[in-house]
Amino acid sequence: MRLDHIGIAVENLETAESFWSAGLGLPLEGREEVAEQGVTVSFLPVGEPRIELLEPLATNPGPVGRFLEQRGPGIHHICLRVNDLDSLLAQLDNAGIQLIDKSPRQGAHGMRIAFVHPKATGGVLLELAEPAPSE
């Protein structure tokens, strides 16, 4: 298990990319729309972990859109990369840990993802991600 990325909710992806890429000099890996989650994302590596910028889709703002409405831009979640997401979710569920997702769903870059409820983590939305077989 290791830190994969820190997700930051932004109102404007181009403006945020400009700061992180042009301002700080981080390379931009590109953009990807994740329609199921209602976001367009871009990743910028900082060593091995990455910064993930999340902009809600205008047609389906989803959870990130609600986050921005309620709290404004800022850190949305922390993501840990795991080897066996199904086993970990079963372990957490059996331990009585409150999960948002009891089974994986599709995330960016073909990753299988699931979220642990902030009530179980001391107030932090925790994403667990298992890489696609090619990663």
XYZ file of N, CA and C in Angstrom:
405
model
N 0.858 -1.171 0.000
C 0.000 0.000 0.000
C 0.905 1.235 0.000
N 0.502 2.213 -0.797
C 1.267 3.464 -0.839
C 0.349 4.612 -1.243
N 0.823 5.825 -0.981
C 0.072 7.008 -1.393
C 0.081 7.082 -2.913
N -1.102 7.166 -3.520
C -1.199 7.283 -4.969
C -1.365 8.742 -5.378
N -2.344 9.426 -4.763
C -2.544 10.833 -5.113
C -3.356 11.556 -4.050
N -3.321 12.874 -4.157
C -4.166 13.757 -3.360
C -5.102 14.448 -4.343
N -6.401 14.303 -4.123
C -7.396 14.889 -5.013
C -7.803 16.276 -4.548
N -7.760 17.233 -5.467
C -8.113 18.620 -5.164
C -9.276 19.036 -6.062
N -10.382 19.426 -5.450
C -11.548 19.901 -6.199
C -11.292 21.339 -6.639
N -11.498 21.598 -7.930
C -11.258 22.933 -8.484
C -12.475 23.377 -9.286
N -12.646 24.683 -9.389
C -13.755 25.225 -10.171
C -13.399 25.340 -11.644
N -12.102 25.519 -11.950
C -11.659 25.679 -13.323
C -10.355 24.909 -13.510
N -10.413 23.854 -14.299
C -9.262 22.976 -14.489
C -8.089 23.697 -15.149
N -8.359 24.519 -16.149
C -7.276 25.224 -16.844
C -6.526 26.158 -15.905
N -7.252 26.885 -15.069
C -6.612 27.791 -14.112
C -5.766 27.007 -13.120
N -6.315 25.912 -12.607
C -5.576 25.089 -11.645
C -4.351 24.454 -12.293
N -4.514 23.937 -13.514
C -3.374 23.342 -14.220
C -2.276 24.370 -14.436
N -2.658 25.597 -14.731
C -1.679 26.655 -14.948
C -0.813 26.861 -13.712
N -1.434 26.901 -12.535
C -0.653 27.068 -11.304
C 0.283 25.883 -11.086
N -0.270 24.667 -11.098
C 0.520 23.484 -10.758
C 1.566 23.164 -11.824
N 1.251 23.396 -13.097
C 2.174 23.046 -14.170
C 3.092 24.208 -14.540
N 2.508 25.313 -14.990
C 3.332 26.458 -15.388
C 3.980 27.120 -14.178
N 3.210 27.284 -13.105
C 3.732 27.957 -11.916
C 4.768 27.152 -11.164
N 4.447 25.894 -10.851
C 5.357 25.056 -10.059
C 6.257 24.170 -10.911
N 5.943 24.050 -12.189
C 6.787 23.250 -13.069
C 6.512 21.753 -13.041
N 5.356 21.349 -12.522
C 5.030 19.922 -12.508
C 4.533 19.502 -13.890
N 4.953 18.339 -14.374
C 4.485 17.891 -15.691
C 3.017 17.474 -15.643
N 2.294 17.843 -16.659
C 0.879 17.489 -16.763
C 0.775 16.181 -17.539
N 0.183 15.157 -16.922
C 0.048 13.851 -17.576
C -1.104 13.816 -18.566
N -1.971 14.799 -18.542
C -3.113 14.820 -19.446
C -4.423 14.842 -18.687
N -5.507 14.914 -19.456
C -6.859 14.992 -18.881
C -7.645 13.738 -19.227
N -8.621 13.471 -18.369
C -9.512 12.343 -18.616
C -10.877 12.661 -18.019
N -11.918 12.404 -18.784
C -13.275 12.549 -18.257
C -13.693 11.228 -17.621
N -14.187 11.307 -16.403
C -14.717 10.128 -15.704
C -16.206 10.406 -15.494
N -16.984 10.085 -16.511
C -18.407 10.434 -16.520
C -19.156 9.839 -15.334
N -18.807 8.613 -14.942
C -19.498 7.957 -13.823
C -19.394 8.772 -12.539
N -18.283 9.499 -12.373
C -18.089 10.309 -11.175
C -18.398 11.781 -11.413
N -18.739 12.141 -12.652
C -19.118 13.513 -12.956
C -17.967 14.496 -12.917
N -16.767 14.054 -13.356
C -15.600 14.935 -13.299
C -14.723 14.796 -14.534
N -13.955 15.843 -14.772
C -12.795 15.779 -15.643
C -11.603 15.913 -14.716
N -10.606 15.056 -14.895
C -9.447 15.058 -14.006
C -8.172 15.265 -14.802
N -7.186 15.813 -14.138
C -5.834 15.836 -14.681
C -4.888 15.460 -13.551
N -3.809 14.785 -13.919
C -2.829 14.321 -12.942
C -1.487 14.985 -13.192
N -0.836 15.359 -12.087
C 0.496 15.957 -12.145
C 1.371 15.226 -11.130
N 2.393 14.475 -11.590
C 3.237 13.747 -10.651
C 4.109 14.674 -9.813
N 4.233 14.308 -8.542
C 5.127 14.988 -7.599
C 5.979 13.868 -7.015
N 7.051 13.497 -7.719
C 7.751 12.281 -7.346
C 6.864 11.117 -7.741
N 6.703 10.153 -6.835
C 5.842 9.013 -7.144
C 4.359 9.322 -6.960
N 3.941 9.955 -5.854
C 2.517 10.314 -5.773
C 2.189 11.427 -6.771
N 0.916 11.655 -6.965
C 0.472 12.678 -7.913
C -0.549 13.598 -7.263
N -0.698 14.762 -7.868
C -1.800 15.667 -7.561
C -2.874 15.366 -8.605
N -4.110 15.158 -8.152
C -5.233 14.970 -9.066
C -6.137 16.189 -8.938
N -6.324 16.898 -10.035
C -7.233 18.039 -10.065
C -8.575 17.546 -10.598
N -9.657 17.884 -9.898
C -10.993 17.412 -10.263
C -11.917 18.593 -10.526
N -12.423 18.685 -11.748
C -13.409 19.708 -12.095
C -14.724 19.006 -12.415
N -15.829 19.423 -11.787
C -17.108 18.765 -12.078
C -17.562 19.030 -13.513
N -18.225 18.035 -14.090
C -18.813 18.205 -15.416
C -20.028 19.115 -15.313
N -20.214 19.967 -16.295
C -21.366 20.877 -16.290
C -22.677 20.098 -16.373
N -22.668 18.990 -17.108
C -23.892 18.216 -17.314
C -24.224 17.277 -16.154
N -23.212 16.928 -15.351
C -23.407 15.991 -14.236
C -22.362 16.293 -13.166
N -22.586 17.313 -12.336
C -21.550 17.740 -11.394
C -21.201 16.725 -10.313
N -22.085 15.795 -9.994
C -21.784 14.717 -9.056
C -21.267 15.173 -7.702
N -20.595 14.266 -6.995
C -20.112 14.558 -5.642
C -19.117 15.722 -5.574
N -18.266 15.862 -6.585
C -17.287 16.958 -6.557
C -17.997 18.296 -6.711
N -19.028 18.352 -7.546
C -19.817 19.577 -7.671
C -20.478 19.956 -6.360
N -21.026 18.958 -5.664
C -21.639 19.223 -4.349
C -20.587 19.676 -3.341
N -19.413 19.067 -3.388
C -18.318 19.463 -2.498
C -17.974 20.937 -2.713
N -17.835 21.345 -3.972
C -17.499 22.739 -4.279
C -18.601 23.690 -3.821
N -19.854 23.317 -4.009
C -20.971 24.164 -3.564
C -20.959 24.357 -2.051
N -20.666 23.297 -1.320
C -20.721 23.349 0.142
C -19.452 23.899 0.781
N -18.299 23.592 0.194
C -17.024 23.925 0.852
C -16.092 24.799 0.038
N -16.327 24.893 -1.254
C -15.414 25.626 -2.113
C -14.236 24.755 -2.514
N -13.319 25.309 -3.305
C -12.181 24.534 -3.777
C -11.289 24.087 -2.615
N -10.634 22.960 -2.816
C -9.694 22.489 -1.802
C -9.488 20.991 -1.866
N -8.751 20.474 -0.888
C -8.463 19.044 -0.847
C -9.771 18.278 -0.687
N -9.990 17.356 -1.591
C -11.214 16.554 -1.619
C -10.989 15.171 -1.016
N -9.870 14.526 -1.365
C -9.611 13.182 -0.856
C -8.129 12.836 -0.938
N -7.788 11.774 -0.224
C -6.461 11.169 -0.299
C -6.668 9.761 -0.832
N -5.794 9.319 -1.734
C -5.941 8.002 -2.340
C -4.740 7.120 -2.026
N -5.033 5.918 -1.566
C -4.008 4.903 -1.353
C -4.122 3.850 -2.449
N -2.984 3.481 -3.026
C -2.948 2.412 -4.024
C -2.814 1.085 -3.285
N -3.656 0.141 -3.642
C -3.664 -1.167 -2.982
C -3.533 -2.270 -4.030
N -3.110 -3.448 -3.583
C -2.924 -4.569 -4.505
C -4.186 -5.392 -4.716
N -5.002 -5.550 -3.676
C -6.194 -6.397 -3.762
C -7.371 -5.661 -3.127
N -8.053 -4.872 -3.923
C -9.129 -4.023 -3.425
C -10.296 -4.846 -2.875
N -10.642 -5.925 -3.544
C -11.768 -6.743 -3.078
C -11.521 -7.283 -1.675
N -10.330 -7.810 -1.437
C -10.004 -8.356 -0.111
C -9.993 -7.271 0.949
N -9.432 -6.111 0.608
C -9.364 -5.017 1.577
C -10.761 -4.511 1.933
N -11.631 -4.378 0.934
C -13.002 -3.936 1.213
C -13.733 -4.939 2.103
N -13.543 -6.226 1.844
C -14.169 -7.252 2.685
C -13.641 -7.172 4.111
N -12.331 -6.977 4.248
C -11.706 -6.857 5.576
C -12.268 -5.658 6.333
N -12.368 -4.511 5.665
C -12.891 -3.304 6.306
C -14.366 -3.472 6.670
N -15.140 -4.041 5.756
C -16.563 -4.251 6.010
C -16.767 -5.206 7.192
N -15.994 -6.275 7.236
C -16.084 -7.235 8.346
C -15.697 -6.606 9.674
N -14.833 -5.593 9.624
C -14.408 -4.894 10.844
C -15.399 -3.803 11.250
N -16.466 -3.633 10.465
C -17.474 -2.630 10.796
C -17.109 -1.220 10.382
N -16.126 -1.079 9.492
C -15.716 0.240 8.998
C -16.767 0.734 8.005
N -17.186 1.992 8.151
C -18.215 2.556 7.274
C -17.629 2.854 5.897
N -18.173 2.195 4.888
C -17.713 2.352 3.510
C -18.760 3.090 2.688
N -18.302 3.907 1.765
C -19.205 4.493 0.776
C -19.467 3.456 -0.311
N -18.414 2.731 -0.688
C -18.511 1.688 -1.712
C -18.121 0.345 -1.104
N -19.048 -0.596 -1.119
C -18.724 -1.943 -0.631
C -18.165 -2.817 -1.742
N -18.289 -2.351 -2.972
C -17.674 -3.047 -4.102
C -17.036 -1.998 -5.010
N -15.967 -2.377 -5.714
C -15.238 -1.413 -6.542
C -16.069 -0.872 -7.703
N -15.684 0.323 -8.133
C -16.249 0.919 -9.341
C -15.098 1.430 -10.195
N -15.412 1.900 -11.382
C -14.391 2.340 -12.331
C -13.925 3.749 -12.017
N -12.603 3.956 -12.014
C -12.021 5.272 -11.808
C -11.167 5.677 -12.996
N -10.417 6.743 -12.844
C -9.525 7.227 -13.902
C -8.425 6.204 -14.170
N -7.873 6.246 -15.354
C -6.769 5.377 -15.779
C -7.112 3.895 -15.670
N -8.390 3.546 -15.734
C -8.784 2.146 -15.658
C -8.655 1.523 -14.276
N -8.408 2.350 -13.266
C -8.269 1.819 -11.913
C -9.627 1.418 -11.352
N -9.620 0.413 -10.502
C -10.800 0.039 -9.727
C -10.691 0.797 -8.413
N -11.771 1.479 -8.021
C -11.711 2.344 -6.844
C -12.887 2.093 -5.912
N -12.710 2.524 -4.670
C -13.780 2.520 -3.672
C -13.421 3.571 -2.631
N -14.444 4.131 -1.986
C -14.226 5.173 -0.988
C -14.639 4.697 0.400
N -13.832 5.110 1.391
C -14.137 4.879 2.801
C -14.755 6.171 3.331
N -15.826 6.049 4.091
C -16.552 7.219 4.594
C -15.672 8.038 5.541
N -15.718 9.377 5.433
C -14.932 10.232 6.336
C -15.225 10.003 7.818
N -16.424 9.539 8.151
C -16.737 9.267 9.559
C -15.849 8.158 10.123
N -15.326 7.303 9.265
C -14.478 6.195 9.710
C -12.999 6.559 9.753
N -12.644 7.692 9.168
C -11.219 8.017 9.003
C -10.787 9.286 9.725
N -11.614 9.797 10.597
C -11.270 11.045 11.268
C -11.523 12.267 10.415
N -12.463 12.164 9.472
C -12.850 13.323 8.679
C -12.224 13.418 7.304
N -11.467 12.410 6.888
C -10.806 12.436 5.584
C -11.507 11.462 4.644
N -11.902 11.939 3.463
C -12.437 11.036 2.449
C -11.258 10.242 1.900
N -11.305 8.923 2.048
C -10.203 8.062 1.630
C -10.632 7.234 0.433
N -9.876 7.371 -0.649
C -10.090 6.551 -1.836
C -9.076 5.421 -1.806
N -9.524 4.231 -2.131
C -8.648 3.074 -2.288
C -8.663 2.726 -3.764
N -7.498 2.512 -4.362
C -7.431 2.283 -5.802
C -6.518 1.110 -6.120
N -7.022 0.243 -6.969
C -6.236 -0.884 -7.470
C -5.935 -0.601 -8.931
N -4.655 -0.593 -9.302
C -4.313 -0.253 -10.681
C -4.834 -1.274 -11.685
N -5.013 -0.798 -12.907
C -5.373 -1.691 -14.003
C -4.233 -2.694 -14.179
N -4.511 -3.884 -14.690
C -3.481 -4.921 -14.800
C -2.202 -4.492 -15.508
N -2.270 -3.539 -16.430
C -1.074 -3.116 -17.175
C -0.162 -2.187 -16.392
N -0.641 -1.614 -15.258
C 0.179 -0.651 -14.504
C 1.126 -1.355 -13.577
